[in-house]
XYZ file of C-alpha atoms in Angstrom:
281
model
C -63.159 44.435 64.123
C -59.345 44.638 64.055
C -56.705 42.851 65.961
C -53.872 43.214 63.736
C -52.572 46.225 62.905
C -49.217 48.121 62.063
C -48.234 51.364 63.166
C -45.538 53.678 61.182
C -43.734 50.280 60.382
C -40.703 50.202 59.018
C -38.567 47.463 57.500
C -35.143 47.549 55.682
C -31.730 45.582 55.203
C -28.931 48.173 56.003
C -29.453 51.502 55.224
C -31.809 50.837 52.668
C -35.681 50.903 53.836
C -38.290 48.794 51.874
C -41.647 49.511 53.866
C -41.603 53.241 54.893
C -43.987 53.809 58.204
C -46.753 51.713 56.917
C -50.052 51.894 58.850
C -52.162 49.092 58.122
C -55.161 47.554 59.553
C -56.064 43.776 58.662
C -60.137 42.825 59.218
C -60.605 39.775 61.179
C -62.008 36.822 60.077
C -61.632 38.288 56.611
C -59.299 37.122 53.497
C -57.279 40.189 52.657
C -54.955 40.109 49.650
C -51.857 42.366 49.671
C -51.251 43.494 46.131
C -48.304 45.762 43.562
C -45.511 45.639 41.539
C -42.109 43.581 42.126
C -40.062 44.909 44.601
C -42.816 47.311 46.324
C -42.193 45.357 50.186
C -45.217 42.878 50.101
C -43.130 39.887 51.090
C -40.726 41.875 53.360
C -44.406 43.303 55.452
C -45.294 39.285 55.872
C -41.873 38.647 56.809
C -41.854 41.462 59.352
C -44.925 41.022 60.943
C -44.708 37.162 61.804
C -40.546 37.932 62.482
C -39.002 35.734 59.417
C -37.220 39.218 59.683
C -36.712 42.406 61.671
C -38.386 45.361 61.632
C -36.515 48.619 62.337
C -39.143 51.120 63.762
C -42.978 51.253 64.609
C -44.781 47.959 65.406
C -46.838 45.523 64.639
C -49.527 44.898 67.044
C -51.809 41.939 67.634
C -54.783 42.149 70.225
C -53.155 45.510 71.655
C -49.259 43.509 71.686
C -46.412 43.837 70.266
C -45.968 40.945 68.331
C -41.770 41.456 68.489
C -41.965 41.125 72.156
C -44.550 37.836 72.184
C -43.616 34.168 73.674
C -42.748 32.216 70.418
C -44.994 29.389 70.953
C -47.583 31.788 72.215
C -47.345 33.434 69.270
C -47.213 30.353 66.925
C -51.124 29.214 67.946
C -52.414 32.442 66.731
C -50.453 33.245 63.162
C -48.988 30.533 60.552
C -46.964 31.671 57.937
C -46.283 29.549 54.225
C -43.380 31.773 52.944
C -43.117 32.297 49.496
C -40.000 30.009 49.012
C -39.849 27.718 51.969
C -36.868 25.469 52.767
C -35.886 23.050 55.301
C -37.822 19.885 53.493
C -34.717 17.750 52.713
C -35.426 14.190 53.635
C -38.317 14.781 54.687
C -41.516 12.642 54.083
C -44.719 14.960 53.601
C -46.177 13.401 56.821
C -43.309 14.526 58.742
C -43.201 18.162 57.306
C -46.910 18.761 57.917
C -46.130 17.537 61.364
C -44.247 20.316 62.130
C -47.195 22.537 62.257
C -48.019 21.172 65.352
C -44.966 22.404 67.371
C -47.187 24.889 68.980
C -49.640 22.503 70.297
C -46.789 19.899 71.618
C -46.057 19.637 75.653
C -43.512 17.611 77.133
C -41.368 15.170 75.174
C -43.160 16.700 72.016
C -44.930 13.548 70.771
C -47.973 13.754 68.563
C -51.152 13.031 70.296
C -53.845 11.246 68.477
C -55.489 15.234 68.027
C -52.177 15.918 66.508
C -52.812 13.182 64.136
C -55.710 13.663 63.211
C -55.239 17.715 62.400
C -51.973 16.488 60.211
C -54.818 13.985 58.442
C -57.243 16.255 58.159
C -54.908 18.825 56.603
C -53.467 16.484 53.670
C -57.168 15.751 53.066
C -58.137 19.016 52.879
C -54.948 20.010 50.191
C -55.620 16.550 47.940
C -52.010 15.583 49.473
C -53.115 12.580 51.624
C -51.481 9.940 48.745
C -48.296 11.735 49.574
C -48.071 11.331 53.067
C -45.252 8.827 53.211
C -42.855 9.867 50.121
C -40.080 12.295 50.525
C -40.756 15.944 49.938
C -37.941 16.062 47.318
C -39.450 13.403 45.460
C -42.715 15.775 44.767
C -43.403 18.113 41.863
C -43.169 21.846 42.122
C -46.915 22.180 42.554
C -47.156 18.769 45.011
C -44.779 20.126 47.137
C -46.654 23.898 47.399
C -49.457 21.967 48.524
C -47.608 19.720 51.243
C -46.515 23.316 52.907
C -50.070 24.838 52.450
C -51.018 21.474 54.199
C -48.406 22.358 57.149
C -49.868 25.983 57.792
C -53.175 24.464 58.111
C -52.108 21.800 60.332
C -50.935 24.651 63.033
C -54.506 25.486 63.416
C -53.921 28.803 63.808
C -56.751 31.949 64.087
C -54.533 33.697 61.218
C -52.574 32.562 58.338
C -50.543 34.610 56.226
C -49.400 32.965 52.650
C -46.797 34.874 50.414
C -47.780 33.645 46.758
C -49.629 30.667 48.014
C -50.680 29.755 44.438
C -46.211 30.059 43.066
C -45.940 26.310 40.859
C -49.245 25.769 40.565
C -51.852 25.533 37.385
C -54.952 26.500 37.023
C -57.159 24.003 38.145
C -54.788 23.947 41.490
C -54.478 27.813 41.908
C -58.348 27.513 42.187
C -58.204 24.399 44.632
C -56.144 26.214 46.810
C -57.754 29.753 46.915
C -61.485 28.250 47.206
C -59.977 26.132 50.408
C -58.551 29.521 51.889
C -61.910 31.182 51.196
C -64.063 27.992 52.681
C -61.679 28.340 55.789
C -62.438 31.666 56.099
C -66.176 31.300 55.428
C -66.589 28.245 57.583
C -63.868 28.397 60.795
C -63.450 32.235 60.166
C -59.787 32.231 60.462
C -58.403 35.365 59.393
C -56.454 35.000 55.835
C -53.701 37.790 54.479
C -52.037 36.796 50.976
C -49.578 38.203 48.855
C -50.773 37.578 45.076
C -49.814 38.579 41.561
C -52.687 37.813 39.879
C -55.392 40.905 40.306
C -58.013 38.978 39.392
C -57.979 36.414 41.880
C -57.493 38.710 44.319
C -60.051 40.505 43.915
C -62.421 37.235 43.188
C -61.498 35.860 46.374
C -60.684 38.851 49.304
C -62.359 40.762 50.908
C -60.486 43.399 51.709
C -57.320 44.511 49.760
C -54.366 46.375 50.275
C -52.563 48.319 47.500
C -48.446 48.662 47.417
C -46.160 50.874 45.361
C -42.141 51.980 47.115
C -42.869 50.838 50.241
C -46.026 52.895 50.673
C -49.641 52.277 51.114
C -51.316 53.946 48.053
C -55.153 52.643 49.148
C -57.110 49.942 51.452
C -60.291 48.646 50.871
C -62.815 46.516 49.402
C -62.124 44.805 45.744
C -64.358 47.782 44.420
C -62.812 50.198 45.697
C -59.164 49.147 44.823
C -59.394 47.749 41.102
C -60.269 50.794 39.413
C -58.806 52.897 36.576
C -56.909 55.379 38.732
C -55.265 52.879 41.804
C -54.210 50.516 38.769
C -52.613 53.730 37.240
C -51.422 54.636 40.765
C -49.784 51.504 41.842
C -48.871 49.390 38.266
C -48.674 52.510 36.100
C -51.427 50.620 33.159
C -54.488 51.867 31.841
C -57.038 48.919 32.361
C -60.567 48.207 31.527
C -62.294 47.392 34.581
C -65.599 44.697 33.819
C -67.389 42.776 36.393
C -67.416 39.082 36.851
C -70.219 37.338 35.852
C -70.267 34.686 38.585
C -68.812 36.828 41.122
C -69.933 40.088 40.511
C -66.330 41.336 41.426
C -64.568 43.531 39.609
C -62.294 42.119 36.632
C -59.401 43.694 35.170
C -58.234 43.232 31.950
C -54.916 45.570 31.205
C -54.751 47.170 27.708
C -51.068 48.498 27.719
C -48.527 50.666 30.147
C -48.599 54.144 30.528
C -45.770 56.056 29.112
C -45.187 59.862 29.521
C -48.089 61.800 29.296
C -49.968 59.490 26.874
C -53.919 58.887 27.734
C -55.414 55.466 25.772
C -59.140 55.853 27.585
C -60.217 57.467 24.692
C -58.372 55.053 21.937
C -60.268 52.539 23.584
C -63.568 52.838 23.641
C -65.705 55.544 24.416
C -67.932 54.164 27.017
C -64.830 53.244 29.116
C -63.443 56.619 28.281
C -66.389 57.982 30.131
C -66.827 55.784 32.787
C -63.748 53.537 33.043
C -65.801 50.023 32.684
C -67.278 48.023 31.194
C -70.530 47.221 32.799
């Protein structure tokens, strides 16, 4: 099933277009990882589709509606959105910034109900922030204060959440902490989860469904199989890769042997079973 889709989007700043009439489809209830090089319009589609920033043809369309055109608040009970450098912290306690995912639900004067309370509780627990409920924001590391604003996208309680680079300050232990949460919220509430990430092999570890970038331009959609092979890698990063399979998993696993310059092939300096087949299995 699909509710959120984009048709012949286009998004720029001036004269100068970054997504070029994109058509994309997003699963529900899935975790879909939006993946390429620096600069290919991953952040600017997240930014377009929740409105952090305009769009300047086509739409974006959620449950037959145009998101552009949707009630705010309406709006903010179905997506969240953790950008990948948020601001607006200063002063701040982490309590009071993970309240702020609750705007949506709010009604009159905008006091927290005790249901407000206890989805702001339950969303430090949840992020291993709860001991940093009542210090500032600025007073946090790098990675402490990723997890306070993960922490306020889950407290909006939203069907869909959209996270640019969710896993930006964090180490490894945390990255994992973080992505396994996303995936048990998926599993276990079903919300629908779309992430920018960097790292190929988490993405494909922990989506479902991926989407592959390069100018602006969708090169290929689909599962973690179909996207990390030889020829998208080629495609969208320009690397020859061995592609092996994760023993835990059983998802493909990447591991990038050099770039690809000019005409030069390296399958065959590599190994002759991956020349063949282009794994490792």
């Amino acid at each position: 099933m699909v509710r959120l889709f984009t048709e012949d989007f286009s998004i720029g700043y001036g004269e100068e277009l970054i997504v070029k009439n994109l058509n994309v489809q997003i699963p529900d209830k899935k975790v879909t990882a939006i993946i390429g090089s620096n600069g290919c319009g991953k952040s600017t589609l997240l930014k377009a589709i929740t409105r952090i920033i305009s769009h300047q043809s086509g739409t974006a369309l959620l449950d037959g509606k145009e998101i552009s055109k949707e009630n705010t608040k309406t709006l903010a009970k179905k997506m969240a959105i953790l950008p990948q450098t948020p601001e607006g912290a200063a002063g701040l306690t982490a309590g009071e910034l993970v309240s702020y995912g609750r705007f949506p639900h709010q009604k009159g004067l905008g006091r927290l109900s005790a249901r407000d309370h206890e989805a702001i509780d339950w969303a430090l627990d949840v992020t291993g922030t709860s001991e940093f409920k009542y210090r500032t924001v600025d007073s946090l590391s790098g990675g402490q204060r990723q997890r306070v604003w993960i922490a306020m996208a889950l407290a909006q309680e939203t069907e869909i959440i959209f996270l640019d680079e969710p896993t930006t300050y964090l180490d490894m232990a945390h990255q994992l902490e973080v992505l396994e949460l996303l995936q048990t919220l998926n599993r276990e509430q079903e919300r629908t989860i779309i992430m920018v990430l960097h790292d190929l092999n988490q993405a494909a570890r922990f989506a479902d469904y991926m989407i592959a970038m390069k100018d602006g331009k969708l090169v290929k959609a689909g599962s973690p199989d179909e996207i990390v092979t030889t020829q998208t890698l080629r495609d969208v990063f320009q690397i020859e890769a061995v592609i092996g399979r994760d023993p835990h998993t059983f998802k493909p696993l990447c591991m990038t042997y050099n770039l690809i310059k000019g005409d030069q092939k390296h399958e065959e300096a590599i190994h002759p079973a991956y020349a063949r087949t282009g794994s490792y299995h």
